[in-house]
Coordinates of C-alpha atoms in Angstrom, one line a residue:
M325 CA -0.1 0.0 0.2
V326 CA 1.4 3.3 -0.7
A327 CA 1.5 6.0 1.5
P328 CA -0.9 9.2 1.0
T329 CA 0.5 12.2 -0.4
S330 CA 0.0 15.7 1.0
R331 CA -2.4 17.6 -0.9
G332 CA -2.5 18.7 -4.5
G333 CA -2.6 22.3 -5.4
V334 CA -0.5 24.9 -4.2
V335 CA -2.1 28.4 -4.3
T336 CA 0.8 31.1 -5.0
P337 CA -0.2 34.6 -4.5
G338 CA 0.1 37.1 -6.9
R339 CA -0.1 35.5 -10.4
W340 CA -0.3 31.6 -10.3
R341 CA -1.8 28.7 -9.6
W342 CA -0.2 25.0 -10.3
S343 CA -2.1 22.5 -11.9
R344 CA -2.3 19.4 -10.0
R345 CA -2.4 17.0 -12.8
C346 CA 0.7 17.8 -14.9
G347 CA 1.9 19.5 -12.3
S348 CA 2.1 16.4 -10.4
R349 CA 3.2 14.3 -13.2
G350 CA 6.3 15.9 -14.4
G351 CA 4.8 18.6 -16.3
A352 CA 6.9 21.7 -16.4
P353 CA 5.4 24.5 -15.4
V354 CA 5.9 28.3 -17.2
W355 CA 4.6 31.4 -15.9
G356 CA 3.9 34.7 -18.5
A357 CA 1.6 36.7 -20.1
W358 CA -1.1 35.2 -22.4
G359 CA -1.5 36.0 -26.0
G360 CA 1.0 39.1 -24.7
S361 CA -1.7 41.1 -22.6
C362 CA -1.7 41.5 -18.8
A363 CA -3.6 38.5 -18.4
W364 CA -1.6 36.8 -16.6
G365 CA -1.4 32.6 -16.0
L366 CA 0.6 29.5 -15.5
W367 CA 1.5 27.5 -18.7
W368 CA 2.9 23.8 -18.4
W369 CA 3.8 21.7 -20.9
C370 CA 1.7 18.1 -21.0
G371 CA 1.3 15.7 -23.4
G372 CA 3.4 17.6 -26.4
G373 CA 1.8 20.9 -25.8
Y374 CA 1.3 24.4 -23.4
G375 CA -1.8 24.9 -21.8
L376 CA -3.2 27.3 -19.8
V377 CA -4.1 26.8 -16.4
M378 CA -5.7 29.9 -15.2
R379 CA -6.6 33.0 -16.6
M380 CA -7.2 36.4 -14.5
S381 CA -5.6 39.6 -15.0
R382 CA -2.9 40.3 -12.5
A383 CA -4.5 42.9 -10.7
E384 CA -7.7 41.0 -10.6
W385 CA -6.0 37.7 -9.3
D386 CA -4.2 40.3 -6.8
E387 CA -7.4 41.5 -5.5
A388 CA -9.2 38.6 -5.3
W389 CA -6.4 36.5 -3.3
L390 CA -5.7 39.3 -1.3
H391 CA -9.2 39.0 0.4
A392 CA -10.0 35.7 -0.3
T393 CA -13.0 36.8 -2.1
P394 CA -15.9 34.5 -4.0
E395 CA -14.4 35.1 -7.1
W396 CA -11.2 33.6 -6.3
V397 CA -12.7 30.8 -4.4
D398 CA -14.7 30.2 -8.0
A399 CA -11.5 30.6 -9.9
N400 CA -10.0 27.7 -7.7
M401 CA -13.3 25.6 -8.1
D402 CA -13.5 25.9 -11.7
D403 CA -9.7 24.7 -12.4
L404 CA -10.2 22.0 -10.0
V405 CA -12.9 20.8 -12.6
E406 CA -11.2 21.8 -15.8
E407 CA -8.3 19.5 -14.3
G408 CA -10.7 16.4 -14.9
Y409 CA -12.8 16.9 -11.5
A410 CA -16.2 17.7 -13.0
P411 CA -19.4 17.1 -10.5
M412 CA -21.5 14.1 -10.8
G413 CA -24.7 15.7 -9.8
V414 CA -25.3 13.0 -7.6
G415 CA -25.0 14.8 -4.0
A416 CA -28.2 16.2 -1.6
P417 CA -27.9 19.9 -1.3
V418 CA -26.8 21.6 1.7
T419 CA -30.2 22.3 4.0
A420 CA -31.1 25.3 6.0
E421 CA -29.8 23.3 9.2
H422 CA -26.4 23.0 7.4
V423 CA -26.3 26.4 6.9
G424 CA -27.8 27.8 10.1
Y425 CA -25.2 25.8 12.5
F426 CA -22.5 26.1 10.1
G427 CA -22.6 29.7 8.9
G428 CA -20.8 30.8 12.5
V429 CA -18.5 27.9 12.2
L430 CA -16.8 27.2 9.2
P431 CA -15.3 29.5 6.8
A432 CA -17.6 31.5 4.0
S433 CA -15.9 30.3 1.4
V434 CA -16.8 26.7 2.4
L435 CA -20.6 27.4 2.5
H436 CA -20.3 29.2 -0.8
L437 CA -19.1 25.7 -2.6
W438 CA -21.7 24.1 -0.9
E439 CA -24.3 26.5 -2.0
R440 CA -22.9 25.9 -5.4
F441 CA -22.3 22.1 -5.4
G442 CA -24.3 20.4 -2.6
F443 CA -22.4 17.3 -0.9
D444 CA -21.7 16.1 -4.0
G445 CA -18.8 13.9 -6.1
F446 CA -16.0 14.7 -8.5
G447 CA -13.9 12.9 -10.6
Q448 CA -16.2 9.8 -10.9
G449 CA -16.7 9.7 -7.6
R450 CA -12.6 10.0 -6.7
W451 CA -13.2 13.3 -4.4
W452 CA -16.7 14.3 -2.4
F453 CA -17.7 17.1 -0.2
T454 CA -19.3 15.3 2.8
D455 CA -22.3 16.0 5.0
P456 CA -20.6 17.0 8.0
F457 CA -23.7 15.8 10.4
R458 CA -24.2 12.3 8.5
W459 CA -20.3 12.0 8.8
A460 CA -19.9 12.7 12.3
P461 CA -20.5 8.4 14.0
V462 CA -17.0 8.4 11.4
V463 CA -15.2 10.7 13.0
Q464 CA -16.4 10.3 16.5
A465 CA -15.3 6.6 15.7
W466 CA -12.0 7.7 14.5
L467 CA -11.1 10.5 17.4
E468 CA -12.5 8.7 20.6
G469 CA -9.5 8.0 22.4
T470 CA -7.3 9.1 20.0
E471 CA -5.1 11.9 21.8
V472 CA -4.3 14.4 19.0
P473 CA -2.8 17.6 19.5
F474 CA -5.3 20.1 20.1
P475 CA -7.9 21.6 22.6
S476 CA -11.0 19.6 22.6
Q477 CA -13.3 20.5 20.1
R478 CA -15.9 19.5 17.7
W479 CA -14.3 17.6 14.1
W480 CA -16.4 17.9 11.1
C481 CA -15.6 15.9 8.0
L482 CA -15.5 18.1 5.1
A483 CA -14.2 16.3 2.3
R484 CA -13.1 12.3 1.6
N485 CA -11.7 10.5 -1.2
A486 CA -12.9 7.3 -3.1
T487 CA -11.1 5.1 -0.1
G488 CA -12.3 7.4 2.4
E489 CA -9.2 9.3 3.3
M490 CA -10.9 12.3 5.4
Q491 CA -9.9 16.0 5.8
L492 CA -11.1 16.7 8.9
W493 CA -12.0 20.8 10.4
G494 CA -12.1 21.5 14.0
E495 CA -14.0 24.5 14.9
V496 CA -11.2 25.6 16.9
S497 CA -8.1 24.4 14.8
G498 CA -9.2 24.3 11.1
P499 CA -8.2 21.8 8.6
A500 CA -5.6 20.3 11.1
L501 CA -6.5 16.4 10.8
D502 CA -6.3 14.2 8.0
V503 CA -7.7 10.2 8.8
N504 CA -6.5 7.6 6.5
P505 CA -8.6 4.7 7.4
A506 CA -7.1 2.0 5.7
L507 CA -3.8 2.1 7.2
G508 CA -5.2 3.6 10.4
W509 CA -3.4 6.7 10.3
V510 CA -4.7 10.1 12.0
R511 CA -2.1 12.9 11.1
P512 CA -2.3 16.5 13.0
H513 CA -1.8 19.9 11.0
A514 CA -0.5 22.5 13.3
G515 CA 0.7 24.9 10.8
S516 CA -3.0 24.7 9.6
A517 CA -3.7 25.5 13.3
R518 CA -1.6 28.3 13.9
D519 CA -3.0 29.9 10.6
M520 CA -6.7 29.9 11.9
A521 CA -6.0 33.2 13.9
D522 CA -5.8 35.3 10.3
P523 CA -9.2 35.6 9.0
V524 CA -8.2 35.6 5.6
M525 CA -5.9 32.2 5.9
R526 CA -9.2 30.9 7.5
E527 CA -10.9 31.7 4.4
R528 CA -8.6 30.2 1.9
M529 CA -8.0 27.4 3.5
G530 CA -11.6 26.7 3.8
C531 CA -11.3 27.0 -0.2
I532 CA -8.1 24.4 0.1
A533 CA -9.5 21.9 2.2
L534 CA -12.4 21.3 -0.7
T535 CA -10.5 22.3 -4.1
S536 CA -7.6 19.8 -3.0
P537 CA -8.2 16.1 -3.8
S538 CA -6.1 13.6 -1.6
E539 CA -5.1 11.2 -4.7
D540 CA -6.0 7.4 -3.9
L541 CA -2.7 5.8 -4.8
D542 CA -3.1 2.4 -3.4
E543 CA -2.1 -0.3 -5.7
D544 CA -2.3 -3.8 -6.1
D545 CA 0.8 -5.7 -4.7
D546 CA 1.3 -8.2 -7.2
T547 CA 0.3 -5.7 -10.2
G548 CA 1.0 -2.4 -9.6
V549 CA -2.5 -1.6 -10.7
L550 CA -4.4 1.7 -8.8
V551 CA -6.8 0.1 -6.9
V552 CA -9.8 3.2 -7.7
D553 CA -8.5 3.3 -11.5
W554 CA -9.6 -0.7 -11.6
A555 CA -12.4 -0.4 -9.2
I556 CA -14.3 2.7 -11.6
E557 CA -13.7 0.1 -14.7
H558 CA -14.4 -2.9 -13.1
L559 CA -17.0 -2.0 -10.2
G560 CA -18.5 1.0 -11.5
V561 CA -18.7 4.6 -10.2
L562 CA -19.6 5.6 -6.3
G563 CA -22.8 6.4 -5.4
A564 CA -22.9 9.0 -2.5
G565 CA -22.3 7.1 0.8
Q566 CA -20.3 4.7 -1.0
V567 CA -16.7 4.2 -0.8
Y568 CA -14.4 1.4 -2.2
G569 CA -12.6 -1.0 0.2
L570 CA -11.1 -4.3 1.0
T571 CA -12.2 -7.3 2.3
P572 CA -10.8 -8.5 4.3
A573 CA -9.1 -5.0 5.3
Y574 CA -5.4 -4.1 5.0
C575 CA -5.2 -3.8 8.8
F576 CA -5.7 -8.1 9.0
T577 CA -3.5 -9.1 5.8
G578 CA -1.0 -6.3 5.5
R579 CA -1.6 -6.9 1.4
V580 CA -3.7 -5.2 -1.4
S581 CA -5.2 -7.3 -4.3
L582 CA -7.4 -6.3 -6.4
D583 CA -9.7 -9.2 -5.6
Q584 CA -10.4 -7.8 -2.2
V585 CA -12.1 -4.5 -3.7
G586 CA -15.5 -4.1 -3.2
I587 CA -18.1 -1.1 -3.2
E588 CA -19.1 -0.4 0.7
D589 CA -21.2 1.6 2.7
A590 CA -19.0 4.1 3.8
V591 CA -20.1 5.2 7.2
A592 CA -20.8 1.8 8.1
H593 CA -17.2 0.5 6.4
L594 CA -15.2 3.6 8.2
T595 CA -16.6 2.8 11.1
F596 CA -15.6 -0.4 11.4
L597 CA -11.9 -0.1 10.2
A598 CA -12.0 2.2 13.1
Q599 CA -13.1 -0.1 15.9
A600 CA -10.5 -3.0 14.4
Q601 CA -7.3 -1.5 14.8
E602 CA -5.1 0.6 16.4
H603 CA -5.2 4.6 15.6
T604 CA -1.3 6.0 15.1
L605 CA -1.1 9.6 15.3
V606 CA 1.8 10.2 12.4
E607 CA 4.7 12.7 12.1
D608 CA 3.2 16.4 11.3
F609 CA 4.7 17.6 8.5
S610 CA 4.2 21.2 9.0
A611 CA 5.6 21.0 12.6
A612 CA 8.9 19.2 11.2
A613 CA 9.2 21.9 8.5
A614 CA 9.1 24.5 11.5
E615 CA 11.8 23.0 13.3
V616 CA 14.0 22.8 9.9
A617 CA 13.4 26.2 9.5
A618 CA 14.3 27.3 13.2
S619 CA 17.6 25.2 12.9
I620 CA 18.2 27.1 9.2
A621 CA 17.5 30.4 11.1
A622 CA 19.9 29.3 14.1
G623 CA 22.8 28.3 11.8
G624 CA 22.8 25.2 12.7
P625 CA 24.3 21.7 11.1
G626 CA 22.0 20.2 8.2
T627 CA 20.9 23.5 7.0
G628 CA 23.1 24.1 3.9
G629 CA 26.0 26.3 5.8
S630 CA 29.2 26.4 6.2
D631 CA 29.9 23.1 7.3
E632 CA 28.6 21.8 3.9
T633 CA 26.2 19.0 6.0
G634 CA 23.7 19.5 3.0
G635 CA 20.6 21.5 3.4
G636 CA 16.5 20.4 3.4
P637 CA 13.4 21.7 2.9
G638 CA 11.8 24.1 5.2
S639 CA 9.3 26.5 5.7
A640 CA 7.8 28.9 8.2
G641 CA 4.8 26.9 10.5
G642 CA 5.0 26.7 14.3
P643 CA 2.6 25.0 16.0
G644 CA -0.9 25.8 17.5
G645 CA -2.8 25.7 20.0
P646 CA -2.1 24.3 23.7
G647 CA -1.6 20.4 23.5
G648 CA -4.8 18.1 25.0
P649 CA -7.0 15.5 23.5
G650 CA -9.3 16.4 20.7
G651 CA -12.6 15.4 21.2
T652 CA -15.8 15.3 18.5
G653 CA -18.5 16.7 20.9
P654 CA -22.1 16.1 20.6
A655 CA -23.1 16.4 17.3
P656 CA -25.9 18.4 16.2
G657 CA -28.3 17.3 13.1
T658 CA -26.8 13.6 13.4
D659 CA -30.4 12.1 13.1
S660 CA -30.5 14.4 9.2

């Protein structure tokens, strides 16, 4: 089984945005003016020619990015659709109950995308906006008894992929937890929790949480065939509330084989996986990056300084919030 990758799209202030598809598969990006005008975009080499990921005047993009406007949110979503994640039109619409509760809890960017698409699937069911109320039992099953480095708060599942990897949003800490049910992993992102103090960053993170799919990279141990690609072709596209799962589960066999793959009820299957295995809190990449950045600032070893011991990647991002267990709390609307 292949470990999950970090989230795909990288939004860069000022001029361009990476293509998840070509950017992650060897495409060479080049930024510049489109058609000789002042419309800026990211060009990439992919499949024998250049293509433009996103087009917007520099002034428009700067202004939209600066304030995380609905236009900026729409540009991110439209880019995702152009990359092959077309909406399926099978999801339930957002309700007045959702708007009434989450209007004071989640960023406006999230509610904006909910109102556009509801809780729909995208890209033949590879990525889903999830109804937080309906997914509350899954979240509770995964976080109950799992100590996470954030204050106690309610956590909600906002998005997931075809095999059930979940993006969780904490009412205090934001998009600070990812869950990989097949592997039993819970991964914190302290840098995201830190950024919640900035209201514009909060809006950007809400948008990015929904528009940056977690790719399904699990593959058959013997053939190397990607499980989700095979399942879409041979088992059919998922319906709302379904996932591709392994029977017996990976936690029992330690193997992935295509003959184990089936379509499962999402809530039942992921809750079962939460109960069937230990939950492992895995490395916080944002915290590790902060340690490297601090070491670089201090001129420590291994930072590419005069000792020539070699450099390492690093970016600013410190831990957020005091330590303590994370809880799901009571979940309003779970009977909806």
